[in-house]
């Protein structure tokens, strides 16, 4: 024997939870990562401008690398001072590669940053670049690009300025640097583009949109006609280019050191 009881209960009104508003567009797929490497006497504020413009290109992510303020004294010294920025840059590129697993990695480097990436490429056998853009370059003209065959998929672009004196003095007064940021490489394996610019003039919005954005957007290498129009170099710079300034400077410093030592002894 059992008793069956049935209760009819009206359902309480449900609480309306708001539906989160989501972007209907699918997340953008990253296809290329561009590393930015700065130069000396530079807090790299220009990297924000380059990042903003180039990330307008669909699928592009820009990663600024900042190894810190690198003063002129450490820039001139040929030993002991250059290794830290090179090691830091190499680590940051590897970290970026680990974070973004894509097929294309590229670099835009300025001034001492060009020297840095040249050393990273020599020391890192597994680094393959889609594109490499140099400006204010201080890499020597005899740099062995041919040894990097197959590791840079597109022509190396060297944007150099005919009013840029820093690469000239870097080559004349220190060791390991070149003046390719003033005169170009003049080689078949590097595409030189001359501009009416000084050392830090590349970071203007119009220049970036005219010369760098098309390169990463469509692969277009926009030509520059400035070399045909550029005035002849000044006679002072041309005269100094034939003088062994490094040896003269070394002789002066050696003489000062000897004179100081003799003065201390006496």
PDB file of C-alpha atoms in Angstrom:
ATOM      1  CA  UNK A   1       0.000   0.000   0.000  1.00  0.00           C
ATOM      2  CA  UNK A   2       1.370   3.455  -0.874  1.00  0.00           C
ATOM      3  CA  UNK A   3       0.185   7.002  -1.207  1.00  0.00           C
ATOM      4  CA  UNK A   4       0.971   8.993  -4.377  1.00  0.00           C
ATOM      5  CA  UNK A   5       0.921  12.738  -3.979  1.00  0.00           C
ATOM      6  CA  UNK A   6       1.357  15.097  -6.954  1.00  0.00           C
ATOM      7  CA  UNK A   7       2.168  18.773  -6.460  1.00  0.00           C
ATOM      8  CA  UNK A   8       1.865  21.287  -9.273  1.00  0.00           C
ATOM      9  CA  UNK A   9       4.435  24.068  -8.830  1.00  0.00           C
ATOM     10  CA  UNK A  10       4.672  27.068 -11.103  1.00  0.00           C
ATOM     11  CA  UNK A  11       8.223  27.674 -12.355  1.00  0.00           C
ATOM     12  CA  UNK A  12       9.885  30.774 -11.026  1.00  0.00           C
ATOM     13  CA  UNK A  13      10.908  33.339 -13.660  1.00  0.00           C
ATOM     14  CA  UNK A  14      14.446  32.816 -14.894  1.00  0.00           C
ATOM     15  CA  UNK A  15      17.065  35.460 -14.278  1.00  0.00           C
ATOM     16  CA  UNK A  16      18.145  37.039 -17.574  1.00  0.00           C
ATOM     17  CA  UNK A  17      21.930  36.945 -17.802  1.00  0.00           C
ATOM     18  CA  UNK A  18      23.450  39.464 -20.259  1.00  0.00           C
ATOM     19  CA  UNK A  19      25.046  37.954 -23.339  1.00  0.00           C
ATOM     20  CA  UNK A  20      28.629  39.215 -23.677  1.00  0.00           C
ATOM     21  CA  UNK A  21      29.221  41.305 -26.759  1.00  0.00           C
ATOM     22  CA  UNK A  22      31.994  39.712 -28.809  1.00  0.00           C
ATOM     23  CA  UNK A  23      33.682  40.854 -31.956  1.00  0.00           C
ATOM     24  CA  UNK A  24      32.195  38.953 -34.840  1.00  0.00           C
ATOM     25  CA  UNK A  25      35.473  39.124 -36.728  1.00  0.00           C
ATOM     26  CA  UNK A  26      37.749  36.087 -36.257  1.00  0.00           C
ATOM     27  CA  UNK A  27      41.084  36.721 -34.523  1.00  0.00           C
ATOM     28  CA  UNK A  28      43.807  37.855 -36.890  1.00  0.00           C
ATOM     29  CA  UNK A  29      46.285  35.164 -37.786  1.00  0.00           C
ATOM     30  CA  UNK A  30      49.909  36.205 -37.388  1.00  0.00           C
ATOM     31  CA  UNK A  31      51.898  35.498 -40.538  1.00  0.00           C
ATOM     32  CA  UNK A  32      55.039  37.619 -40.023  1.00  0.00           C
ATOM     33  CA  UNK A  33      56.913  38.983 -36.995  1.00  0.00           C
ATOM     34  CA  UNK A  34      59.149  42.032 -37.442  1.00  0.00           C
ATOM     35  CA  UNK A  35      61.873  42.695 -34.860  1.00  0.00           C
ATOM     36  CA  UNK A  36      63.079  46.301 -34.443  1.00  0.00           C
ATOM     37  CA  UNK A  37      66.667  46.916 -33.267  1.00  0.00           C
ATOM     38  CA  UNK A  38      67.814  50.429 -32.346  1.00  0.00           C
ATOM     39  CA  UNK A  39      71.197  52.162 -32.351  1.00  0.00           C
ATOM     40  CA  UNK A  40      73.400  54.243 -30.050  1.00  0.00           C
ATOM     41  CA  UNK A  41      72.405  57.282 -27.973  1.00  0.00           C
ATOM     42  CA  UNK A  42      68.828  56.175 -28.483  1.00  0.00           C
ATOM     43  CA  UNK A  43      65.928  55.252 -26.199  1.00  0.00           C
ATOM     44  CA  UNK A  44      64.229  53.802 -29.289  1.00  0.00           C
ATOM     45  CA  UNK A  45      61.073  55.905 -29.084  1.00  0.00           C
ATOM     46  CA  UNK A  46      60.836  55.627 -32.882  1.00  0.00           C
ATOM     47  CA  UNK A  47      59.923  51.978 -32.497  1.00  0.00           C
ATOM     48  CA  UNK A  48      56.381  52.899 -31.387  1.00  0.00           C
ATOM     49  CA  UNK A  49      55.787  54.810 -34.631  1.00  0.00           C
ATOM     50  CA  UNK A  50      57.114  51.985 -36.807  1.00  0.00           C
ATOM     51  CA  UNK A  51      55.059  49.458 -34.854  1.00  0.00           C
ATOM     52  CA  UNK A  52      51.834  51.435 -35.268  1.00  0.00           C
ATOM     53  CA  UNK A  53      52.233  51.823 -39.031  1.00  0.00           C
ATOM     54  CA  UNK A  54      53.468  48.331 -39.892  1.00  0.00           C
ATOM     55  CA  UNK A  55      50.841  46.604 -37.761  1.00  0.00           C
ATOM     56  CA  UNK A  56      48.256  48.135 -40.081  1.00  0.00           C
ATOM     57  CA  UNK A  57      49.355  45.357 -42.436  1.00  0.00           C
ATOM     58  CA  UNK A  58      47.164  42.318 -41.879  1.00  0.00           C
ATOM     59  CA  UNK A  59      48.941  39.475 -40.116  1.00  0.00           C
ATOM     60  CA  UNK A  60      52.004  41.508 -39.075  1.00  0.00           C
ATOM     61  CA  UNK A  61      53.203  41.763 -35.475  1.00  0.00           C
ATOM     62  CA  UNK A  62      56.058  44.133 -34.577  1.00  0.00           C
ATOM     63  CA  UNK A  63      58.344  43.323 -31.636  1.00  0.00           C
ATOM     64  CA  UNK A  64      60.643  46.155 -30.431  1.00  0.00           C
ATOM     65  CA  UNK A  65      63.972  45.049 -28.945  1.00  0.00           C
ATOM     66  CA  UNK A  66      65.585  47.521 -26.534  1.00  0.00           C
ATOM     67  CA  UNK A  67      69.023  46.620 -25.182  1.00  0.00           C
ATOM     68  CA  UNK A  68      69.303  49.951 -23.333  1.00  0.00           C
ATOM     69  CA  UNK A  69      71.081  53.244 -23.868  1.00  0.00           C
ATOM     70  CA  UNK A  70      74.411  52.657 -25.612  1.00  0.00           C
ATOM     71  CA  UNK A  71      76.686  55.663 -25.257  1.00  0.00           C
ATOM     72  CA  UNK A  72      79.322  56.909 -27.696  1.00  0.00           C
ATOM     73  CA  UNK A  73      82.240  55.798 -25.508  1.00  0.00           C
ATOM     74  CA  UNK A  74      81.168  52.151 -25.574  1.00  0.00           C
ATOM     75  CA  UNK A  75      80.335  52.469 -29.275  1.00  0.00           C
ATOM     76  CA  UNK A  76      83.907  53.523 -30.171  1.00  0.00           C
ATOM     77  CA  UNK A  77      85.653  50.882 -28.061  1.00  0.00           C
ATOM     78  CA  UNK A  78      86.444  47.828 -30.219  1.00  0.00           C
ATOM     79  CA  UNK A  79      86.513  45.346 -27.315  1.00  0.00           C
ATOM     80  CA  UNK A  80      84.545  44.393 -24.176  1.00  0.00           C
ATOM     81  CA  UNK A  81      81.552  46.681 -24.733  1.00  0.00           C
ATOM     82  CA  UNK A  82      79.748  45.318 -27.793  1.00  0.00           C
ATOM     83  CA  UNK A  83      79.005  41.794 -26.631  1.00  0.00           C
ATOM     84  CA  UNK A  84      76.166  42.572 -24.192  1.00  0.00           C
ATOM     85  CA  UNK A  85      73.791  44.187 -26.736  1.00  0.00           C
ATOM     86  CA  UNK A  86      74.489  41.381 -29.203  1.00  0.00           C
ATOM     87  CA  UNK A  87      73.722  38.666 -26.640  1.00  0.00           C
ATOM     88  CA  UNK A  88      70.591  40.478 -25.448  1.00  0.00           C
ATOM     89  CA  UNK A  89      69.303  40.885 -29.010  1.00  0.00           C
ATOM     90  CA  UNK A  90      69.961  37.234 -29.801  1.00  0.00           C
ATOM     91  CA  UNK A  91      68.015  36.126 -26.689  1.00  0.00           C
ATOM     92  CA  UNK A  92      65.074  38.419 -27.434  1.00  0.00           C
ATOM     93  CA  UNK A  93      64.781  37.181 -31.004  1.00  0.00           C
ATOM     94  CA  UNK A  94      64.749  33.599 -29.739  1.00  0.00           C
ATOM     95  CA  UNK A  95      62.085  34.474 -27.143  1.00  0.00           C
ATOM     96  CA  UNK A  96      60.018  36.123 -29.869  1.00  0.00           C
ATOM     97  CA  UNK A  97      60.353  33.060 -32.088  1.00  0.00           C
ATOM     98  CA  UNK A  98      59.188  30.853 -29.223  1.00  0.00           C
ATOM     99  CA  UNK A  99      56.163  33.088 -28.589  1.00  0.00           C
ATOM    100  CA  UNK A 100      55.152  33.470 -32.224  1.00  0.00           C
ATOM    101  CA  UNK A 101      55.505  30.196 -34.101  1.00  0.00           C
ATOM    102  CA  UNK A 102      55.209  31.549 -37.637  1.00  0.00           C
ATOM    103  CA  UNK A 103      56.994  30.975 -40.933  1.00  0.00           C
ATOM    104  CA  UNK A 104      58.274  34.527 -41.426  1.00  0.00           C
ATOM    105  CA  UNK A 105      60.582  36.568 -39.190  1.00  0.00           C
ATOM    106  CA  UNK A 106      62.026  39.890 -40.339  1.00  0.00           C
ATOM    107  CA  UNK A 107      64.266  42.622 -38.901  1.00  0.00           C
ATOM    108  CA  UNK A 108      64.497  46.399 -39.260  1.00  0.00           C
ATOM    109  CA  UNK A 109      67.769  47.643 -37.739  1.00  0.00           C
ATOM    110  CA  UNK A 110      69.248  51.114 -37.323  1.00  0.00           C
ATOM    111  CA  UNK A 111      72.837  52.230 -36.683  1.00  0.00           C
ATOM    112  CA  UNK A 112      74.513  49.981 -34.089  1.00  0.00           C
ATOM    113  CA  UNK A 113      71.487  47.706 -34.446  1.00  0.00           C
ATOM    114  CA  UNK A 114      72.711  46.841 -37.958  1.00  0.00           C
ATOM    115  CA  UNK A 115      76.070  45.758 -36.538  1.00  0.00           C
ATOM    116  CA  UNK A 116      74.242  43.787 -33.840  1.00  0.00           C
ATOM    117  CA  UNK A 117      72.051  41.806 -36.242  1.00  0.00           C
ATOM    118  CA  UNK A 118      75.047  41.121 -38.488  1.00  0.00           C
ATOM    119  CA  UNK A 119      76.790  39.439 -35.544  1.00  0.00           C
ATOM    120  CA  UNK A 120      73.643  37.588 -34.463  1.00  0.00           C
ATOM    121  CA  UNK A 121      73.302  36.146 -37.973  1.00  0.00           C
ATOM    122  CA  UNK A 122      76.903  34.965 -37.883  1.00  0.00           C
ATOM    123  CA  UNK A 123      76.550  33.408 -34.439  1.00  0.00           C
ATOM    124  CA  UNK A 124      73.071  31.859 -34.859  1.00  0.00           C
ATOM    125  CA  UNK A 125      72.922  29.164 -37.490  1.00  0.00           C
ATOM    126  CA  UNK A 126      69.175  28.477 -37.197  1.00  0.00           C
ATOM    127  CA  UNK A 127      67.947  32.063 -37.642  1.00  0.00           C
ATOM    128  CA  UNK A 128      66.199  32.468 -41.012  1.00  0.00           C
ATOM    129  CA  UNK A 129      64.835  35.895 -41.972  1.00  0.00           C
ATOM    130  CA  UNK A 130      62.163  36.715 -44.495  1.00  0.00           C
ATOM    131  CA  UNK A 131      63.391  40.309 -44.872  1.00  0.00           C
ATOM    132  CA  UNK A 132      66.201  42.433 -43.484  1.00  0.00           C
ATOM    133  CA  UNK A 133      66.019  46.232 -43.675  1.00  0.00           C
ATOM    134  CA  UNK A 134      69.051  48.326 -42.665  1.00  0.00           C
ATOM    135  CA  UNK A 135      69.224  52.087 -42.147  1.00  0.00           C
ATOM    136  CA  UNK A 136      72.096  54.200 -40.830  1.00  0.00           C
ATOM    137  CA  UNK A 137      74.119  51.056 -41.459  1.00  0.00           C
ATOM    138  CA  UNK A 138      77.619  50.552 -40.016  1.00  0.00           C
ATOM    139  CA  UNK A 139      78.208  47.033 -41.344  1.00  0.00           C
ATOM    140  CA  UNK A 140      81.453  46.828 -43.383  1.00  0.00           C
ATOM    141  CA  UNK A 141      80.998  46.667 -47.149  1.00  0.00           C
ATOM    142  CA  UNK A 142      82.876  43.341 -47.277  1.00  0.00           C
ATOM    143  CA  UNK A 143      80.491  41.609 -44.857  1.00  0.00           C
ATOM    144  CA  UNK A 144      80.089  38.001 -46.072  1.00  0.00           C
ATOM    145  CA  UNK A 145      76.431  38.049 -47.100  1.00  0.00           C
ATOM    146  CA  UNK A 146      77.193  35.153 -49.432  1.00  0.00           C
ATOM    147  CA  UNK A 147      77.702  32.933 -46.384  1.00  0.00           C
ATOM    148  CA  UNK A 148      74.074  33.560 -45.404  1.00  0.00           C
ATOM    149  CA  UNK A 149      72.673  32.155 -48.636  1.00  0.00           C
ATOM    150  CA  UNK A 150      69.302  30.557 -47.959  1.00  0.00           C
ATOM    151  CA  UNK A 151      68.909  32.298 -44.593  1.00  0.00           C
ATOM    152  CA  UNK A 152      67.505  35.608 -45.874  1.00  0.00           C
ATOM    153  CA  UNK A 153      64.652  34.882 -48.259  1.00  0.00           C
ATOM    154  CA  UNK A 154      64.451  38.299 -49.906  1.00  0.00           C
ATOM    155  CA  UNK A 155      67.065  40.877 -50.961  1.00  0.00           C
ATOM    156  CA  UNK A 156      68.683  42.761 -48.085  1.00  0.00           C
ATOM    157  CA  UNK A 157      67.512  46.404 -48.202  1.00  0.00           C
ATOM    158  CA  UNK A 158      70.039  49.083 -47.232  1.00  0.00           C
ATOM    159  CA  UNK A 159      68.472  52.548 -46.893  1.00  0.00           C
ATOM    160  CA  UNK A 160      71.424  54.920 -46.682  1.00  0.00           C
ATOM    161  CA  UNK A 161      71.603  58.683 -46.272  1.00  0.00           C
ATOM    162  CA  UNK A 162      73.950  60.895 -48.272  1.00  0.00           C
ATOM    163  CA  UNK A 163      73.993  63.370 -45.360  1.00  0.00           C
ATOM    164  CA  UNK A 164      74.749  60.740 -42.734  1.00  0.00           C
ATOM    165  CA  UNK A 165      78.207  61.290 -41.208  1.00  0.00           C
ATOM    166  CA  UNK A 166      78.004  58.735 -38.384  1.00  0.00           C
ATOM    167  CA  UNK A 167      78.884  55.661 -40.489  1.00  0.00           C
ATOM    168  CA  UNK A 168      81.834  57.551 -41.977  1.00  0.00           C
ATOM    169  CA  UNK A 169      83.287  58.420 -38.558  1.00  0.00           C
ATOM    170  CA  UNK A 170      82.501  54.948 -37.230  1.00  0.00           C
ATOM    171  CA  UNK A 171      84.670  53.389 -39.943  1.00  0.00           C
ATOM    172  CA  UNK A 172      87.450  55.961 -39.669  1.00  0.00           C
ATOM    173  CA  UNK A 173      87.785  56.109 -35.876  1.00  0.00           C
ATOM    174  CA  UNK A 174      87.049  52.563 -34.710  1.00  0.00           C
ATOM    175  CA  UNK A 175      87.427  48.943 -35.758  1.00  0.00           C
ATOM    176  CA  UNK A 176      84.802  46.550 -37.089  1.00  0.00           C
ATOM    177  CA  UNK A 177      82.463  49.164 -38.550  1.00  0.00           C
ATOM    178  CA  UNK A 178      81.757  50.306 -42.103  1.00  0.00           C
ATOM    179  CA  UNK A 179      80.348  53.393 -43.818  1.00  0.00           C
ATOM    180  CA  UNK A 180      77.612  51.616 -45.786  1.00  0.00           C
ATOM    181  CA  UNK A 181      75.007  53.858 -44.169  1.00  0.00           C
ATOM    182  CA  UNK A 182      76.517  56.774 -46.125  1.00  0.00           C
ATOM    183  CA  UNK A 183      77.748  55.234 -49.383  1.00  0.00           C
ATOM    184  CA  UNK A 184      75.874  51.926 -49.663  1.00  0.00           C
ATOM    185  CA  UNK A 185      77.302  48.431 -50.130  1.00  0.00           C
ATOM    186  CA  UNK A 186      77.630  48.511 -53.908  1.00  0.00           C
ATOM    187  CA  UNK A 187      77.107  44.750 -54.139  1.00  0.00           C
ATOM    188  CA  UNK A 188      74.840  42.469 -56.124  1.00  0.00           C
ATOM    189  CA  UNK A 189      73.497  40.746 -53.005  1.00  0.00           C
ATOM    190  CA  UNK A 190      72.291  43.965 -51.284  1.00  0.00           C
ATOM    191  CA  UNK A 191      69.723  46.441 -52.606  1.00  0.00           C
ATOM    192  CA  UNK A 192      70.926  49.981 -51.836  1.00  0.00           C
ATOM    193  CA  UNK A 193      68.453  52.880 -51.723  1.00  0.00           C
ATOM    194  CA  UNK A 194      69.884  56.395 -51.363  1.00  0.00           C
ATOM    195  CA  UNK A 195      67.959  59.102 -49.509  1.00  0.00           C
ATOM    196  CA  UNK A 196      68.472  62.764 -48.699  1.00  0.00           C
ATOM    197  CA  UNK A 197      68.709  61.981 -45.003  1.00  0.00           C
ATOM    198  CA  UNK A 198      70.964  62.241 -41.968  1.00  0.00           C
ATOM    199  CA  UNK A 199      71.441  59.477 -39.411  1.00  0.00           C
ATOM    200  CA  UNK A 200      68.116  59.612 -37.582  1.00  0.00           C
ATOM    201  CA  UNK A 201      65.826  60.926 -40.323  1.00  0.00           C
ATOM    202  CA  UNK A 202      64.284  57.597 -41.313  1.00  0.00           C
ATOM    203  CA  UNK A 203      61.682  57.607 -38.562  1.00  0.00           C
ATOM    204  CA  UNK A 204      59.209  59.934 -40.211  1.00  0.00           C
ATOM    205  CA  UNK A 205      55.704  58.690 -40.902  1.00  0.00           C
ATOM    206  CA  UNK A 206      55.771  59.482 -44.616  1.00  0.00           C
ATOM    207  CA  UNK A 207      59.062  57.671 -45.170  1.00  0.00           C
ATOM    208  CA  UNK A 208      57.832  54.570 -43.339  1.00  0.00           C
ATOM    209  CA  UNK A 209      54.618  54.539 -45.355  1.00  0.00           C
ATOM    210  CA  UNK A 210      56.408  55.133 -48.657  1.00  0.00           C
ATOM    211  CA  UNK A 211      59.319  52.702 -48.327  1.00  0.00           C
ATOM    212  CA  UNK A 212      58.775  50.176 -45.531  1.00  0.00           C
ATOM    213  CA  UNK A 213      55.055  49.493 -45.378  1.00  0.00           C
ATOM    214  CA  UNK A 214      54.774  48.426 -49.071  1.00  0.00           C
ATOM    215  CA  UNK A 215      57.664  46.016 -48.547  1.00  0.00           C
ATOM    216  CA  UNK A 216      55.829  44.103 -45.797  1.00  0.00           C
ATOM    217  CA  UNK A 217      52.392  44.538 -47.323  1.00  0.00           C
ATOM    218  CA  UNK A 218      52.985  43.417 -50.913  1.00  0.00           C
ATOM    219  CA  UNK A 219      56.735  42.763 -51.184  1.00  0.00           C
ATOM    220  CA  UNK A 220      57.211  45.912 -53.274  1.00  0.00           C
ATOM    221  CA  UNK A 221      60.721  47.404 -53.150  1.00  0.00           C
ATOM    222  CA  UNK A 222      59.962  51.069 -53.746  1.00  0.00           C
ATOM    223  CA  UNK A 223      62.799  52.674 -55.673  1.00  0.00           C
ATOM    224  CA  UNK A 224      64.467  55.941 -54.673  1.00  0.00           C
ATOM    225  CA  UNK A 225      65.724  58.415 -57.253  1.00  0.00           C
ATOM    226  CA  UNK A 226      67.800  60.470 -54.829  1.00  0.00           C
ATOM    227  CA  UNK A 227      71.208  59.061 -55.812  1.00  0.00           C
ATOM    228  CA  UNK A 228      70.846  60.634 -59.254  1.00  0.00           C
ATOM    229  CA  UNK A 229      70.059  64.012 -57.687  1.00  0.00           C
ATOM    230  CA  UNK A 230      72.417  63.954 -54.703  1.00  0.00           C
ATOM    231  CA  UNK A 231      75.145  66.623 -54.651  1.00  0.00           C
ATOM    232  CA  UNK A 232      78.780  65.578 -54.620  1.00  0.00           C
ATOM    233  CA  UNK A 233      80.275  64.866 -51.184  1.00  0.00           C
ATOM    234  CA  UNK A 234      82.143  67.730 -49.515  1.00  0.00           C
ATOM    235  CA  UNK A 235      85.883  67.889 -50.092  1.00  0.00           C
ATOM    236  CA  UNK A 236      86.668  67.695 -46.364  1.00  0.00           C
ATOM    237  CA  UNK A 237      84.985  64.318 -45.934  1.00  0.00           C
ATOM    238  CA  UNK A 238      86.477  63.015 -49.159  1.00  0.00           C
ATOM    239  CA  UNK A 239      89.975  64.116 -48.120  1.00  0.00           C
ATOM    240  CA  UNK A 240      89.639  62.544 -44.681  1.00  0.00           C
ATOM    241  CA  UNK A 241      88.430  59.306 -46.236  1.00  0.00           C
ATOM    242  CA  UNK A 242      91.955  58.653 -47.557  1.00  0.00           C
ATOM    243  CA  UNK A 243      93.715  59.415 -44.279  1.00  0.00           C
ATOM    244  CA  UNK A 244      94.559  56.648 -41.754  1.00  0.00           C
ATOM    245  CA  UNK A 245      92.717  58.394 -38.926  1.00  0.00           C
ATOM    246  CA  UNK A 246      92.571  55.288 -36.738  1.00  0.00           C
ATOM    247  CA  UNK A 247      96.342  54.913 -36.772  1.00  0.00           C
ATOM    248  CA  UNK A 248      96.809  58.624 -36.084  1.00  0.00           C
ATOM    249  CA  UNK A 249      94.353  58.444 -33.181  1.00  0.00           C
ATOM    250  CA  UNK A 250      96.029  55.301 -31.845  1.00  0.00           C
ATOM    251  CA  UNK A 251      99.442  56.990 -32.037  1.00  0.00           C
ATOM    252  CA  UNK A 252      98.126  60.038 -30.157  1.00  0.00           C
ATOM    253  CA  UNK A 253      96.549  57.907 -27.429  1.00  0.00           C
ATOM    254  CA  UNK A 254      99.711  55.826 -27.123  1.00  0.00           C
ATOM    255  CA  UNK A 255     101.800  58.981 -26.827  1.00  0.00           C
ATOM    256  CA  UNK A 256      99.511  60.351 -24.120  1.00  0.00           C
ATOM    257  CA  UNK A 257      99.697  57.066 -22.204  1.00  0.00           C
ATOM    258  CA  UNK A 258     103.516  56.987 -22.405  1.00  0.00           C
ATOM    259  CA  UNK A 259     103.801  60.631 -21.391  1.00  0.00           C
ATOM    260  CA  UNK A 260     101.483  60.076 -18.432  1.00  0.00           C
ATOM    261  CA  UNK A 261     103.400  57.000 -17.309  1.00  0.00           C
ATOM    262  CA  UNK A 262     106.742  58.826 -17.518  1.00  0.00           C
ATOM    263  CA  UNK A 263     105.327  61.743 -15.559  1.00  0.00           C
ATOM    264  CA  UNK A 264     104.165  59.404 -12.799  1.00  0.00           C
ATOM    265  CA  UNK A 265     107.586  57.703 -12.636  1.00  0.00           C
ATOM    266  CA  UNK A 266     109.421  61.011 -12.339  1.00  0.00           C
TER     267      UNK A 266
END
